[in-house]
Coordinates of C-alpha atoms in Angstrom, one line a residue:
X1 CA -90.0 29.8 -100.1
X2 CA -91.0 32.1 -102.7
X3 CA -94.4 33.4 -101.8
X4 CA -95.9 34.0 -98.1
X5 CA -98.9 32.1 -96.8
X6 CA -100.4 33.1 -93.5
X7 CA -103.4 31.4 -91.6
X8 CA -104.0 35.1 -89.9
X9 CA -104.5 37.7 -92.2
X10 CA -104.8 40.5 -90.1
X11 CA -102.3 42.6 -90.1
X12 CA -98.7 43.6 -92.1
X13 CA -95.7 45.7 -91.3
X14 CA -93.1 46.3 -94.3
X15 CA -90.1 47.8 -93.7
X16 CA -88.3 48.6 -96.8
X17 CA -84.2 49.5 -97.6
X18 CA -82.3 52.1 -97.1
X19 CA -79.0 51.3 -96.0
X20 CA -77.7 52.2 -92.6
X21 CA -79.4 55.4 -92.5
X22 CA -82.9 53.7 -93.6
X23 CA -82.1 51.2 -90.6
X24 CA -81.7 54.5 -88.3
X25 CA -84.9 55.7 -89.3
X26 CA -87.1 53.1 -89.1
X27 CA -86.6 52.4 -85.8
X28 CA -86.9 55.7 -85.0
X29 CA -90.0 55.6 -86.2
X30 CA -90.9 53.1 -84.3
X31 CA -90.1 53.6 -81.2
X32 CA -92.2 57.2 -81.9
X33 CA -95.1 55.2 -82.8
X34 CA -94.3 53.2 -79.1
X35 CA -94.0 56.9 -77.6
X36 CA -97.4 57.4 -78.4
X37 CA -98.9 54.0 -77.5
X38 CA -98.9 52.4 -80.9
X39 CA -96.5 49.7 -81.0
X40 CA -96.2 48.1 -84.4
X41 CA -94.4 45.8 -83.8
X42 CA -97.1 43.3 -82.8
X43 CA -98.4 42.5 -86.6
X44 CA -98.8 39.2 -88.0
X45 CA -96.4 39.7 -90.5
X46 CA -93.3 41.7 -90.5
X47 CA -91.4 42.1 -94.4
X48 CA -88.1 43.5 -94.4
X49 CA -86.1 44.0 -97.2
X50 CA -82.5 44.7 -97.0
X51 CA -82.2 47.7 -94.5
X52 CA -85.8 46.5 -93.3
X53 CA -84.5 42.9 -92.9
X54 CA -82.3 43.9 -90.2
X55 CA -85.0 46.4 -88.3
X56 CA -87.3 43.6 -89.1
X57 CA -85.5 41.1 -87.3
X58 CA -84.8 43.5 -84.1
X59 CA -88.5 44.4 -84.1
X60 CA -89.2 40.6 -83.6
X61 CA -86.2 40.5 -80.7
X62 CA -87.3 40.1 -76.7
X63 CA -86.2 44.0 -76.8
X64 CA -87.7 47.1 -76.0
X65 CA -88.1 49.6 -78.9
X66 CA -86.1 51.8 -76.7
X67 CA -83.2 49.5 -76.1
X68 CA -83.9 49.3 -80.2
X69 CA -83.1 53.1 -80.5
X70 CA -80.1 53.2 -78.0
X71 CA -78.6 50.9 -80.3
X72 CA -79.1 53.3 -83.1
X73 CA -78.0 56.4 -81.1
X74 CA -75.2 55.7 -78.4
X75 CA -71.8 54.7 -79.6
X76 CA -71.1 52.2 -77.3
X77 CA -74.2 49.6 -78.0
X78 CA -74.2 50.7 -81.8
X79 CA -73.2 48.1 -84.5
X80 CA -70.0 47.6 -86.1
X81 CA -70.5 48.9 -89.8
X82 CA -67.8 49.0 -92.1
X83 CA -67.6 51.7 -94.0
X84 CA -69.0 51.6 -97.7
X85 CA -66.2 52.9 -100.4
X86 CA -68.1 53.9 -103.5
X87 CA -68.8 57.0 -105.8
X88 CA -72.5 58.1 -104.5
X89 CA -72.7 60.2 -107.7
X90 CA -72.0 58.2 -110.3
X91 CA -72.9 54.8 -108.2
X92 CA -76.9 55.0 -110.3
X93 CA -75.5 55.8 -113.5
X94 CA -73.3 53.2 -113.6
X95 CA -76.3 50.9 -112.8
X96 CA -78.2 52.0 -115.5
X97 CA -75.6 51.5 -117.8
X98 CA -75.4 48.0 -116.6
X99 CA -80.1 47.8 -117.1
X100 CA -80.0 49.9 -120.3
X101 CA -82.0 47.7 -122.8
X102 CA -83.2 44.7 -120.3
X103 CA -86.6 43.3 -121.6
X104 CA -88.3 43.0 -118.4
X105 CA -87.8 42.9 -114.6
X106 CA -85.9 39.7 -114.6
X107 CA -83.4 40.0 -116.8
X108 CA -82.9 43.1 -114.8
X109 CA -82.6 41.0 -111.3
X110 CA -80.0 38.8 -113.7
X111 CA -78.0 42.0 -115.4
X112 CA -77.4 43.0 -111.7
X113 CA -76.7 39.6 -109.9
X114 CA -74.5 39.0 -112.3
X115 CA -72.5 42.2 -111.7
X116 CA -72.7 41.5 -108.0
X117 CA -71.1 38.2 -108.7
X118 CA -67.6 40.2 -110.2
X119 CA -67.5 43.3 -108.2
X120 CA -64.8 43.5 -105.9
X121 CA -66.0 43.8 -102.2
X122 CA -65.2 42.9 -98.7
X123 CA -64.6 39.1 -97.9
X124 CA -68.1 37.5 -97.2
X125 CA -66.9 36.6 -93.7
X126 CA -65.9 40.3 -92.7
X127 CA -69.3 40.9 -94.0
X128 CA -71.5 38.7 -92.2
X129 CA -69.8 39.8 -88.6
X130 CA -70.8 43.2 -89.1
X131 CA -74.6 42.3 -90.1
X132 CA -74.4 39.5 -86.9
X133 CA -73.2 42.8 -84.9
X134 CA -77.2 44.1 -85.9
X135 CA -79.1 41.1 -84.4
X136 CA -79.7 41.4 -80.7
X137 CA -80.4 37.6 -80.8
X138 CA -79.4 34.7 -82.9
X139 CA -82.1 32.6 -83.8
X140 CA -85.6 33.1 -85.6
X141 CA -88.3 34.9 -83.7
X142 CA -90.9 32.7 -82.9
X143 CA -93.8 35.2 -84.9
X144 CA -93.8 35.6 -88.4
X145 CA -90.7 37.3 -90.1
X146 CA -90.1 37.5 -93.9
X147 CA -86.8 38.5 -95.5
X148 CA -86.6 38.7 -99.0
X149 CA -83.3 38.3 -101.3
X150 CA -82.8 37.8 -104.8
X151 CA -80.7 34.6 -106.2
X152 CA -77.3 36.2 -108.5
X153 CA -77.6 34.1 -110.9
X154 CA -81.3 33.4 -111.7
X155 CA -83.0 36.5 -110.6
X156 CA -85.6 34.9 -108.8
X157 CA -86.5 35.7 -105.4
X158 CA -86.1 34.0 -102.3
X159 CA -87.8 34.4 -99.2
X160 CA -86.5 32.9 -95.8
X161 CA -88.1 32.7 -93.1
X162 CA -87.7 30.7 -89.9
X163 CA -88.7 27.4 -91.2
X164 CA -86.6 27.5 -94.2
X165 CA -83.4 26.0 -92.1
X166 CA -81.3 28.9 -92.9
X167 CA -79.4 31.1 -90.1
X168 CA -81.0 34.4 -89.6
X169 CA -77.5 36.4 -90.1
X170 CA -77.2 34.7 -93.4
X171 CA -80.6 35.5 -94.2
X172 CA -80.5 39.1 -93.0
X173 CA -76.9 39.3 -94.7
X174 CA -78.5 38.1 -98.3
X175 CA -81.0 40.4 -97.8
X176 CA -78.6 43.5 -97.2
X177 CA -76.3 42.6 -99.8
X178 CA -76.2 45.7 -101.7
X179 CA -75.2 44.8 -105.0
X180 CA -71.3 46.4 -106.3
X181 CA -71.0 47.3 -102.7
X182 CA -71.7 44.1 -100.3
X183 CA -70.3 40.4 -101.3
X184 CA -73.3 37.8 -102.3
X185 CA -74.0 35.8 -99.6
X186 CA -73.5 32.1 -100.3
X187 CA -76.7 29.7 -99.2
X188 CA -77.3 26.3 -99.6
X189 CA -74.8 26.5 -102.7
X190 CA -76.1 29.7 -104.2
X191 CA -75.5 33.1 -104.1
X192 CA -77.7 35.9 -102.7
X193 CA -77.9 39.8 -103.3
X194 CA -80.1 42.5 -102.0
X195 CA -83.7 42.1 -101.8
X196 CA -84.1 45.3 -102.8
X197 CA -83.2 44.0 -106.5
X198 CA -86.9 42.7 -106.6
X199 CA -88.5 46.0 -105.7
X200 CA -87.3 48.4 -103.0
X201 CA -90.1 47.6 -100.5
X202 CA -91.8 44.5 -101.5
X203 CA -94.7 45.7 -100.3
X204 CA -97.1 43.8 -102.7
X205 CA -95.7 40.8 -100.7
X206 CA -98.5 41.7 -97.9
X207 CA -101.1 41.1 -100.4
X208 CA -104.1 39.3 -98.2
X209 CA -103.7 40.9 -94.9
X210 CA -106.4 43.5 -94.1
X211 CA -104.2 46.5 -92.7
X212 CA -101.2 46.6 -94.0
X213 CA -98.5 49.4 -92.4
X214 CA -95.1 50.4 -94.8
X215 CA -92.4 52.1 -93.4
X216 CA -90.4 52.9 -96.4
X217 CA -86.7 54.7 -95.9
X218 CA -87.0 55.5 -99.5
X219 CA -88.2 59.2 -99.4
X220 CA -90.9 60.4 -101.8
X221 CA -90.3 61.8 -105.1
X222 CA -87.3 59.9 -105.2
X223 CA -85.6 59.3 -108.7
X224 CA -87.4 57.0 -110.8
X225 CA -86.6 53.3 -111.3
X226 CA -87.2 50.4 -113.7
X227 CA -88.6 48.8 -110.9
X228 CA -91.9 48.3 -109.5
X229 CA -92.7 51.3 -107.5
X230 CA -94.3 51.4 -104.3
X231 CA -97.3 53.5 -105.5
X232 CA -97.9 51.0 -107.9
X233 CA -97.7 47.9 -105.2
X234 CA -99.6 49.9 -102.6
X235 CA -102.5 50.6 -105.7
X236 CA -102.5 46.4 -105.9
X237 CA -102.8 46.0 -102.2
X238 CA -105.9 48.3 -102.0
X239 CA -107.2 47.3 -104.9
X240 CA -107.4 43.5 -103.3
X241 CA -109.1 45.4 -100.1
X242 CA -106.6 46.2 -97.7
X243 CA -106.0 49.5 -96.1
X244 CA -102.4 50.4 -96.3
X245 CA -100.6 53.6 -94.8
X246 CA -97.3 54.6 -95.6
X247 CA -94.6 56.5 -93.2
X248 CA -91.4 57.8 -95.6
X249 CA -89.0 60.4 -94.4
X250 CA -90.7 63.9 -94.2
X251 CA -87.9 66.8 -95.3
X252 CA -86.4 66.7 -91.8
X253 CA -84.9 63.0 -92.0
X254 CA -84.3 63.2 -95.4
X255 CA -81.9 65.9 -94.3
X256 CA -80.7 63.7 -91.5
X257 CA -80.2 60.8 -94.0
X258 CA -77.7 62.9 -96.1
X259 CA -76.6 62.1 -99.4
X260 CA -75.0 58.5 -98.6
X261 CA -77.3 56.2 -96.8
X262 CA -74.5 53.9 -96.3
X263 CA -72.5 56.8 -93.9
X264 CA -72.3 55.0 -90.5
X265 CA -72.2 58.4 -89.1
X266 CA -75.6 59.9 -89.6
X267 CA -76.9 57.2 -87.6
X268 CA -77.7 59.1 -84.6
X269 CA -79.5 62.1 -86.1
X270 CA -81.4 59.9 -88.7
X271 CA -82.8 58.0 -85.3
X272 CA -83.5 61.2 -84.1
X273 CA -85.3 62.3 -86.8
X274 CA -87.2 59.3 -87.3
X275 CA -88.4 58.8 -83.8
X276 CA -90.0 62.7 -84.3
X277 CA -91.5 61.6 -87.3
X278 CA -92.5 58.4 -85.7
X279 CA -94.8 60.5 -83.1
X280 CA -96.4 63.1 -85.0
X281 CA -97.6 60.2 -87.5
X282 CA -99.3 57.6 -84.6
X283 CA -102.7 59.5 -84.7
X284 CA -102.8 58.0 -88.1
X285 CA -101.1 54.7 -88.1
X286 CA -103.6 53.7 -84.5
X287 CA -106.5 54.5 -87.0
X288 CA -105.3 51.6 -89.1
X289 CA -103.6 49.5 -86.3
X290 CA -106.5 49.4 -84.2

């Protein structure tokens, strides 16, 4: 699958990456929207992208959004994450060493699958237990659920969903496979990494549906990248007609979020944080939900 196509075209939720702490606070967010009486999680469509593949694919579980957060907040239901060992300050200059002179957006998606592809990680298998550890359930949900990836080698995306035949942990795995950092995640005889290699959000994925609603870890006036931004897919979506809002961090979860957003341990306040947000921002997101 490498586009969406929906008979109802009402409305979309995208959840974009962030790692672990973009997982914390997106649910947080919405189970502050729930709080308030606007639960999201009822759209048409739901599009998650690496960390937003994972909160996508809760969202769409038979749980509650606060059984959602407790898994976020108490130790004892949380997920087994294994630690990320890398250099968070030289971890984006190393990358653009590796993009420095690509010609356009897919030779970037190749330049950095192919990087992925030699980087020493975790075994795949350790891997894929942790990300099962995130799924409250094992199979597809029966609504719509998109989770994007990009193929190593090609650079073309790929986008699973639950008729495409392939297990939701792999899917959600290829999806969160943070390239230099996470193993590729071996399909059907390829290999996958991060969807956020496409674009952070993929937001321009919703393209059709009337209201669309992005929760985007990402917080604003982050650093520049060679890749499609979300202002610019959020500009595309209204300029086809849809209304879009978009919920970021606000200063107090970027705080939360710290520097690494791969540290298991802000987990709990990040949630926190989010679920705040989550509140103060449902006046606005029920004008568009509703």
């Amino acid at each position: 699958m490498d586009r969406i196509e929906a008979s109802d075209r009402g409305r979309a939720l995208v959840i974009g990456g962030g790692g672990v702490a973009g997982i914390a606070w997106a649910t947080g967010v919405l189970a502050g929207l729930a709080d308030e009486g606007v639960d999201v999680r009822d759209a048409d469509l739901i599009v998650g992208t690496s960390a937003g593949s994972a909160v996508g694919a809760q969202a769409r579980s038979g749980l509650t959004t606060e059984e959602l957060f407790q898994r976020q907040v108490d130790p004892a239901s949380q997920a087994r994450e294994i630690p990320a060992v890398f250099d968070v300050a030289s971890f984006p200059g190393a990358l653009q060493e590796i993009l420095a002179g690509a010609r356009d957006h897919a030779e970037l998606r190749r330049r950095i699958g192919a990087w992925a592809l030699k980087a020493p990680t975790v075994a795949e298998a350790e891997r894929r237990a942790a990300v099962a550890s995130r799924l409250p359930e094992a199979g597809w949900p029966v609504r719509p659920l998109v989770l994007v990836a990009v193929d190593a080698e090609t650079g073309e995306p790929r986008l699973f969903d639950g008729a495409s035949g392939v297990d939701i942990v792999d899917a959600v795995a290829a999806s969160c496979a943070v390239p230099g950092i996470w193993p590729p995640v071996t399909i059907e005889g390829r290999r996958y990494v991060d969807g956020g290699v496409r674009s952070s959000d993929n937001a321009d994925l919703a393209a059709g549906f009337e209201r669309v609603l992005v929760v985007s870890p990402q917080p604003p006036g982050a650093p520049a990248s060679p890749w499609p931004s979300l202002e610019q897919e959020v500009a595309q979506l209204r300029g086809q007609g849809s209304a879009v809002e978009i919920v970021s961090p606000d200063e107090g979860a970027v705080a939360a979020m710290g520097p690494n957003p791969l540290d298991p341990s802000v987990r709990s306040p990040t949630a926190h944080a989010g679920r705040e947000q989550g509140r103060r921002v449902a006046a606005v997101v029920h004008s568009l939900w509703t």
